[in-house]
PDB file of C-alpha atoms and ligand atoms in Angstrom:
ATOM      1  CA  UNK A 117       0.000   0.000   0.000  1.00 80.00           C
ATOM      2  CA  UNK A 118       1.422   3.349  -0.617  1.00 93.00           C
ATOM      3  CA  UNK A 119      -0.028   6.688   0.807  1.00 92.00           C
ATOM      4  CA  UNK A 120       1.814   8.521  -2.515  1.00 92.00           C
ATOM      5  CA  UNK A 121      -0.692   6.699  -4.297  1.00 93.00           C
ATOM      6  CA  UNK A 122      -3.249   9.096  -4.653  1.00 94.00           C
ATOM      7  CA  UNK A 123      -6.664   7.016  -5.122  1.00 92.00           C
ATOM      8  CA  UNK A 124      -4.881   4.843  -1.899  1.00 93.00           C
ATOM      9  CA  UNK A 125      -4.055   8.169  -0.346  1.00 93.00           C
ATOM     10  CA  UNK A 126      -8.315   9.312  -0.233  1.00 93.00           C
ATOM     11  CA  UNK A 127      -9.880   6.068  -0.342  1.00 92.00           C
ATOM     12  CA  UNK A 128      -9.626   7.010   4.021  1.00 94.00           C
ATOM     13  CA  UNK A 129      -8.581   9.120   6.916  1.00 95.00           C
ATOM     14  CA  UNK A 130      -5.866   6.918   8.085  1.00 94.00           C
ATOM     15  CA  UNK A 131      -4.062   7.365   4.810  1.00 95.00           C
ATOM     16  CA  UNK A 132      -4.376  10.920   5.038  1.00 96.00           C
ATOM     17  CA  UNK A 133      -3.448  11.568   8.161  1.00 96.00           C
ATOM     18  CA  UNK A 134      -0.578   9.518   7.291  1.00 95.00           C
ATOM     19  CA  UNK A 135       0.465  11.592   4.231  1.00 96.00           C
ATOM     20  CA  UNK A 136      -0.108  14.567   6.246  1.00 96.00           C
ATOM     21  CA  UNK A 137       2.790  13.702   8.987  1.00 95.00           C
ATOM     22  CA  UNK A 138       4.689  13.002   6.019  1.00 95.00           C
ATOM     23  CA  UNK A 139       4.286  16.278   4.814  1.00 96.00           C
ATOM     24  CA  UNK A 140       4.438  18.045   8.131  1.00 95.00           C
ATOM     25  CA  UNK A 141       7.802  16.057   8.563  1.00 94.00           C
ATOM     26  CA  UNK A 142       9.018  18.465   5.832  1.00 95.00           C
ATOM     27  CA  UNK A 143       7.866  21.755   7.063  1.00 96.00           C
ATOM     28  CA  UNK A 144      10.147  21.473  10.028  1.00 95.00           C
ATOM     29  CA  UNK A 145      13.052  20.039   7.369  1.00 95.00           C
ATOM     30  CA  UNK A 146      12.486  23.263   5.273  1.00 96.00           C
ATOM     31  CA  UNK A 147      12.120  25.715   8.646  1.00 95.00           C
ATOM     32  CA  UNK A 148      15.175  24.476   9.682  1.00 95.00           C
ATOM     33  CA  UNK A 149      17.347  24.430   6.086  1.00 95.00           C
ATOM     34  CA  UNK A 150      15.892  28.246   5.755  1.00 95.00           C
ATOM     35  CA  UNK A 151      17.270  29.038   9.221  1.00 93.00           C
ATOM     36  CA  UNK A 152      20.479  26.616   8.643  1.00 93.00           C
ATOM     37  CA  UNK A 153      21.557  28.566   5.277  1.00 94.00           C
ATOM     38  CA  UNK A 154      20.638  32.325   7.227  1.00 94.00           C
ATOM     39  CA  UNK A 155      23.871  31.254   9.368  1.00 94.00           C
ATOM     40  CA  UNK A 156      26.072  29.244   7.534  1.00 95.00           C
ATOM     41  CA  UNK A 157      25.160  25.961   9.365  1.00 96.00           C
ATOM     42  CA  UNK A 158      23.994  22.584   8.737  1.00 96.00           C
ATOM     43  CA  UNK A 159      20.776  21.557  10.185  1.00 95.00           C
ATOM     44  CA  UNK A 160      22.731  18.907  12.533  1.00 97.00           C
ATOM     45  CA  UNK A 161      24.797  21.910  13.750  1.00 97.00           C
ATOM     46  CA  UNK A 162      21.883  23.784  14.579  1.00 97.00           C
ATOM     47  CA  UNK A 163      20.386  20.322  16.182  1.00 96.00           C
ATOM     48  CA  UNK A 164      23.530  19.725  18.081  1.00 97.00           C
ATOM     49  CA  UNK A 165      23.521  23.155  19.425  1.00 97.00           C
ATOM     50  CA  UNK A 166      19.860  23.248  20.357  1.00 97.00           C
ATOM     51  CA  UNK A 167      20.348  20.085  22.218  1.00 97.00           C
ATOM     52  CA  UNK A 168      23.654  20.618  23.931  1.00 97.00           C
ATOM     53  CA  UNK A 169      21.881  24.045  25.295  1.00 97.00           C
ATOM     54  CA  UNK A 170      19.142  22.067  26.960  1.00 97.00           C
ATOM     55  CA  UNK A 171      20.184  18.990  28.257  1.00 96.00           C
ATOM     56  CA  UNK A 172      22.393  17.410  30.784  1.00 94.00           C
ATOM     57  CA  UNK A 173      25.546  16.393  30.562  1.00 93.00           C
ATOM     58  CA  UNK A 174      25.617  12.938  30.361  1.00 91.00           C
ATOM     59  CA  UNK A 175      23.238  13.180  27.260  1.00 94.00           C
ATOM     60  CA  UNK A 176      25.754  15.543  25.192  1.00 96.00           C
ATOM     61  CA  UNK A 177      28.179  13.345  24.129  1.00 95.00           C
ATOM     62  CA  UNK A 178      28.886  12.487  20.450  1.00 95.00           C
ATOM     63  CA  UNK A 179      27.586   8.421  20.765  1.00 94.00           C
ATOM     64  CA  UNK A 180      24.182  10.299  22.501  1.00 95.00           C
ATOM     65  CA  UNK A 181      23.760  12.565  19.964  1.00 96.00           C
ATOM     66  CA  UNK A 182      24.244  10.310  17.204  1.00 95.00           C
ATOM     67  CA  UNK A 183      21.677   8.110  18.653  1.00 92.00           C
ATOM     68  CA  UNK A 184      19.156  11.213  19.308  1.00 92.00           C
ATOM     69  CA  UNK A 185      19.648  12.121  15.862  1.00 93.00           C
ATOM     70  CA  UNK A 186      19.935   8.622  13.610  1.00 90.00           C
ATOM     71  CA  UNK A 187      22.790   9.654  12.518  1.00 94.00           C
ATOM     72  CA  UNK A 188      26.102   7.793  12.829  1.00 96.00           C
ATOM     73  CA  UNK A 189      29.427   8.914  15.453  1.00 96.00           C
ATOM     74  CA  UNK A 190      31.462  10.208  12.537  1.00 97.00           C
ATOM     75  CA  UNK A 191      28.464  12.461  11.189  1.00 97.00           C
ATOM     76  CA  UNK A 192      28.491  14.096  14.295  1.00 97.00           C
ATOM     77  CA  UNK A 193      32.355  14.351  14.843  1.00 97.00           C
ATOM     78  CA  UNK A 194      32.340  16.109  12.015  1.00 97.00           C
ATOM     79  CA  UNK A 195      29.548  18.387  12.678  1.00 97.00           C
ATOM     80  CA  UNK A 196      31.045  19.486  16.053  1.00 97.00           C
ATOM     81  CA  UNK A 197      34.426  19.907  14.696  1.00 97.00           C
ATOM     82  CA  UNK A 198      33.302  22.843  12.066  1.00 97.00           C
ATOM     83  CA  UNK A 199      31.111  24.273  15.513  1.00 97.00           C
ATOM     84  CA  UNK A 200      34.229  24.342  17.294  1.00 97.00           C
ATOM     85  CA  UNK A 201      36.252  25.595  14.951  1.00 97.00           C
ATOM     86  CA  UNK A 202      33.620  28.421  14.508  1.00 97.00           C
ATOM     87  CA  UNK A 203      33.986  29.158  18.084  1.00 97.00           C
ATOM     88  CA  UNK A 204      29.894  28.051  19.303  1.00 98.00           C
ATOM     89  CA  UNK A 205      30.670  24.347  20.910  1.00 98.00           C
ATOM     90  CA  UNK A 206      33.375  23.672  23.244  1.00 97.00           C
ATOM     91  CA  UNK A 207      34.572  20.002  25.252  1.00 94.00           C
ATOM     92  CA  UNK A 208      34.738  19.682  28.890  1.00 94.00           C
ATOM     93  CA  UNK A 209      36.300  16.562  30.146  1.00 89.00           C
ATOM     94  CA  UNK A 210      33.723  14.372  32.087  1.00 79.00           C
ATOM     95  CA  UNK A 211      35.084  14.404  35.891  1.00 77.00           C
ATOM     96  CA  UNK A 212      34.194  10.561  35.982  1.00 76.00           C
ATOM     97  CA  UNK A 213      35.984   9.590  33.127  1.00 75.00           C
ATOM     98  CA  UNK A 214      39.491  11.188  31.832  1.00 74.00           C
ATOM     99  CA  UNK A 215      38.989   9.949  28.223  1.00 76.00           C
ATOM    100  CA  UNK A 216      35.244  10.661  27.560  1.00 86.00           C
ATOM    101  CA  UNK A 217      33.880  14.654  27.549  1.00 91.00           C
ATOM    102  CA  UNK A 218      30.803  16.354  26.556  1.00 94.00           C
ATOM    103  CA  UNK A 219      29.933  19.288  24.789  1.00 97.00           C
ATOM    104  CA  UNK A 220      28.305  22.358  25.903  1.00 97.00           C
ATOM    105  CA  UNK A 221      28.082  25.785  23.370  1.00 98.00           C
ATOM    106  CA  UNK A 222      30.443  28.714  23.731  1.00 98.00           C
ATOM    107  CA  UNK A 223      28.953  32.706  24.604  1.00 97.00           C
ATOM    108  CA  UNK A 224      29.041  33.362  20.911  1.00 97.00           C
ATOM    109  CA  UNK A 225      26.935  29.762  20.215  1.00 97.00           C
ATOM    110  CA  UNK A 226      24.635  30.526  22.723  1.00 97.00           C
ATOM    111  CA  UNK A 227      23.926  33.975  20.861  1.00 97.00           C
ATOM    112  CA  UNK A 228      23.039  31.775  17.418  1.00 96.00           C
ATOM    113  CA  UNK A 229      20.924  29.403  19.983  1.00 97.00           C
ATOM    114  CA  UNK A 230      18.917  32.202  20.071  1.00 96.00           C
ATOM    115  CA  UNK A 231      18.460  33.741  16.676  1.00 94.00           C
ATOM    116  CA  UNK A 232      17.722  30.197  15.118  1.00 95.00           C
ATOM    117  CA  UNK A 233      15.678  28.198  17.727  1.00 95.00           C
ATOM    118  CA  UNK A 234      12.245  30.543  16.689  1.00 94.00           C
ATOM    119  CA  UNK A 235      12.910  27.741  13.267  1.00 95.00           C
ATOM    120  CA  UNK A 236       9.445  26.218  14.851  1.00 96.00           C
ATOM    121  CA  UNK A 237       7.400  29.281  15.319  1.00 96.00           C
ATOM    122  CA  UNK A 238       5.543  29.305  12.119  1.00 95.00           C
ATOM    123  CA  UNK A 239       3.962  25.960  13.310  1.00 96.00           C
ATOM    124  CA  UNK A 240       3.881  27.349  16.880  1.00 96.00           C
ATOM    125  CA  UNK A 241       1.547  30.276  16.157  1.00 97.00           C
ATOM    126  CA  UNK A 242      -0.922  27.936  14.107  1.00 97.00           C
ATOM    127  CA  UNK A 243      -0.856  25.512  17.321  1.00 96.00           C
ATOM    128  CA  UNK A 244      -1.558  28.412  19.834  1.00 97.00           C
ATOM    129  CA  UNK A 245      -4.707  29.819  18.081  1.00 97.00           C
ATOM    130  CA  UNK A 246      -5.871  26.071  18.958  1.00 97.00           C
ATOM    131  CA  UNK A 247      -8.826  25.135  21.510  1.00 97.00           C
ATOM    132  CA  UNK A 248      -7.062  23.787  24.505  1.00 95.00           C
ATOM    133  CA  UNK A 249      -9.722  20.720  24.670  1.00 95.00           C
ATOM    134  CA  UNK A 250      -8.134  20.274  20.447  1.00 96.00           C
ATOM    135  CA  UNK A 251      -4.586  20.860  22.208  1.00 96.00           C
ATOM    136  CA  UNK A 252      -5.370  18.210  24.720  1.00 93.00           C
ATOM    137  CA  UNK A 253      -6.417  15.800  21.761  1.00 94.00           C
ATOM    138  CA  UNK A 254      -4.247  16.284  19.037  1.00 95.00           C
ATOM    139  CA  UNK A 255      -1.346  16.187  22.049  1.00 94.00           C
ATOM    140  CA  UNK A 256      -2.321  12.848  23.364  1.00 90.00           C
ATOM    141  CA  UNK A 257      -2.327  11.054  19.947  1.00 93.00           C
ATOM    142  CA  UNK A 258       0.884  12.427  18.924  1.00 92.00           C
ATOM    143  CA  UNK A 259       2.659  11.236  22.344  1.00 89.00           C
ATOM    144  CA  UNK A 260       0.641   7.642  21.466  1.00 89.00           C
ATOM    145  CA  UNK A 261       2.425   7.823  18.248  1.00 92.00           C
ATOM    146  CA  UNK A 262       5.642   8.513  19.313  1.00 90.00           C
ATOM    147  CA  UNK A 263       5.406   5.618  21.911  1.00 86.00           C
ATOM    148  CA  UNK A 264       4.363   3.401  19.370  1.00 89.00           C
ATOM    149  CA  UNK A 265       6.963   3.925  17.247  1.00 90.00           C
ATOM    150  CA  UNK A 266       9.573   3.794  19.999  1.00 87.00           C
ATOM    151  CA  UNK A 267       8.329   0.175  20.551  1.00 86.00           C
ATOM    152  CA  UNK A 268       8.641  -0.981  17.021  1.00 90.00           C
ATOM    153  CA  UNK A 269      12.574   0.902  17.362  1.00 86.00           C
ATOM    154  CA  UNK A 270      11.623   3.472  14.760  1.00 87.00           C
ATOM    155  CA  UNK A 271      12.232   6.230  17.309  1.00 85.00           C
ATOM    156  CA  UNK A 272      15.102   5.584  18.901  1.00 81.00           C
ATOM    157  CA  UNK A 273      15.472   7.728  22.031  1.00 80.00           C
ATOM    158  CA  UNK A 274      12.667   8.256  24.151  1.00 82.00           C
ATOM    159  CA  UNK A 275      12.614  10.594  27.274  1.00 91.00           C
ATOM    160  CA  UNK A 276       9.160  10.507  28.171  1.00 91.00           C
ATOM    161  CA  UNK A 277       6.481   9.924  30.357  1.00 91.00           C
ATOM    162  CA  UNK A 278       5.103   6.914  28.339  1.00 86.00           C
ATOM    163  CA  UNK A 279       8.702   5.027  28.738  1.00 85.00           C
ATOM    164  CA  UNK A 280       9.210   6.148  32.436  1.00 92.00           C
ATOM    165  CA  UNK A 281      10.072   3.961  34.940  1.00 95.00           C
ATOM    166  CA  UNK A 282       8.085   6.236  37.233  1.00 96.00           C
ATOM    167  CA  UNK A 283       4.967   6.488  35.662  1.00 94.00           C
ATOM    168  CA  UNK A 284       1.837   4.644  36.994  1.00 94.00           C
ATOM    169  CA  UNK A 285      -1.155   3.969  34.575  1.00 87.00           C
ATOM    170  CA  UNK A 286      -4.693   3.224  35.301  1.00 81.00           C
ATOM    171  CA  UNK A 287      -6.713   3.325  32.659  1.00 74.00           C
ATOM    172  CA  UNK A 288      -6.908   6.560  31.268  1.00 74.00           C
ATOM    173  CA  UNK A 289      -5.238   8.467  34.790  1.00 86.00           C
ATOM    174  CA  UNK A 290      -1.829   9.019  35.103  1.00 91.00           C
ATOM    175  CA  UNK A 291       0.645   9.324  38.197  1.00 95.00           C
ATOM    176  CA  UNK A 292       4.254  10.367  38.367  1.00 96.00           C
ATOM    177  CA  UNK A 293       5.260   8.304  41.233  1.00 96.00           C
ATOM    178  CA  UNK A 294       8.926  10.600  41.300  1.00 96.00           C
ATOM    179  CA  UNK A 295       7.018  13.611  41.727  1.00 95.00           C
ATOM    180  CA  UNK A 296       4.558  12.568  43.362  1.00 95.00           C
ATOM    181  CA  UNK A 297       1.603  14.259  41.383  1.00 94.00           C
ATOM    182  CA  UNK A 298      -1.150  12.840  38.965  1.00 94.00           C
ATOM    183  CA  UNK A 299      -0.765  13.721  35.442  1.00 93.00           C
ATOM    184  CA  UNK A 300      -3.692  14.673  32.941  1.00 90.00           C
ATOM    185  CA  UNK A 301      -2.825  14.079  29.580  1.00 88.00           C
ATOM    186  CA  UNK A 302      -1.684  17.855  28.810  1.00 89.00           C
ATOM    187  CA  UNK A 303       0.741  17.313  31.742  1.00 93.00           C
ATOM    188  CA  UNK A 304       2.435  14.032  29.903  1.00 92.00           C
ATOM    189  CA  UNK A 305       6.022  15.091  28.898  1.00 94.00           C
ATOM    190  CA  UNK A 306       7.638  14.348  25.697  1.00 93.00           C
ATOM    191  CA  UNK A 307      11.401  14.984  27.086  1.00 94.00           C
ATOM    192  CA  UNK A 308      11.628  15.214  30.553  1.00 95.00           C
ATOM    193  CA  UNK A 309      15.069  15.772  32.576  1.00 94.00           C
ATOM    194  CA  UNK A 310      14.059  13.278  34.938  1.00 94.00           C
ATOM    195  CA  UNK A 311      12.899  10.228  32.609  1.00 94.00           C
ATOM    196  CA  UNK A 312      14.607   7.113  33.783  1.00 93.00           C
ATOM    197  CA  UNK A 313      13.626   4.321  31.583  1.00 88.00           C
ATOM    198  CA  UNK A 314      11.458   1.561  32.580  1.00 85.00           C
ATOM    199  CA  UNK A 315      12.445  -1.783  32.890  1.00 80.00           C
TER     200      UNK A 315
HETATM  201  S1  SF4 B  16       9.763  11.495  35.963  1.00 51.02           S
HETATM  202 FE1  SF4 B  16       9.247  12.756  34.175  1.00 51.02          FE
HETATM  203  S2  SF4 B  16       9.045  11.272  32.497  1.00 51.02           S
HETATM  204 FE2  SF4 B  16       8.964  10.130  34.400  1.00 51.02          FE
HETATM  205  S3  SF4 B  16       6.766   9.942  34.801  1.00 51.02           S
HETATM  206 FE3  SF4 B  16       7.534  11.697  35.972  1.00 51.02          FE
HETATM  207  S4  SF4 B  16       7.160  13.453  34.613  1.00 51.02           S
HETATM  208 FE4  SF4 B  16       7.010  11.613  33.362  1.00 51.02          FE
END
């Protein structure tokens, strides 16, 4: 069956919603190529800086990122060598572990942090002139859908609630047994700094 088919494609919903992701997966490609090109960047340089600037650590390594990103060690080696050598990513050796270090961006790549992360806000302002009941909706499929796809290994790193070794389910009711609070769907988090993954 193929969605590109188009009297598959609107023969039913599920084949166009499917198209649809498939074309939203682009708008994001192009948002970030536009903003990639305004700086002289690649899109992974612009990922790797995004995701150095918000996570711990442990997670910004070149092995993490390359598994964050489906791409392989030597794509991002090379990526972080042309950020260093522009001056916006710089190595700190890991206390724990002489021979390993992780990344973390320079003054100067925190300053493009900020003019390119707005990449999204196109799809952003559509999103906030949404109902919250349609946020709530169109939220809880999508984390579904990620989950899903985490099981089946298409996504490949997974920080969130759905995966958490914390989380208890019943039903349709939520509780994060770490911070000891129920969680409504809008609550569910797609990356969360304290995910630990469940067993
Ligand atoms: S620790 Fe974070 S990811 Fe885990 S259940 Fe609680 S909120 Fe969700």
């Amino acid at each position: 069956m193929s969605i590109f088919n188009l009297n598959i494609q609107n023969e039913n919903t599920g084949n166009k919603i499917v198209a649809g992701l498939e074309r939203l997966s682009h708008v994001f490609k192009t948002l970030l190529w536009e903003k990639a090109k305004e700086f002289g960047l690649s899109p992974i340089q612009i990922q790797i800086l995004l995701f150095t600037q918000y996570h711990s650590d442990e997670k910004n390594t070149v092995s993490y990122l390359a598994k964050e990103f489906n791409v392989t060690k030597p794509t991002v080696s090379d990526a972080v060598k042309v950020l260093e050598q522009k001056k916006l990513i710089a190595k700190y050796n890991d206390s724990s572990d002489f021979r390993s270090y992780y990344l973390k961006p320079t003054i100067e790549g925190k300053r493009i942090i900020k003019e390119t992360e707005q990449f999204t806000d196109p799809v952003a302002d559509i999103i906030s002139g949404v109902s919250e009941i349609d946020k709530e909706i169109i939220w809880e499929n999508i984390s579904n859908l990620i989950a899903k796809l985490n099981r089946q290994g298409v996504v490949t790193v997974q920080r969130s609630c759905n995966n958490c070794i914390y989380l208890t389910t019943g039903g349709t009711t939520y509780f994060c047994n770490l911070l000891k609070q129920p969680l409504h769907t809008k609550d569910l988090r797609l990356d969360c700094p304290e995910f630990t993954q469940a067993v």
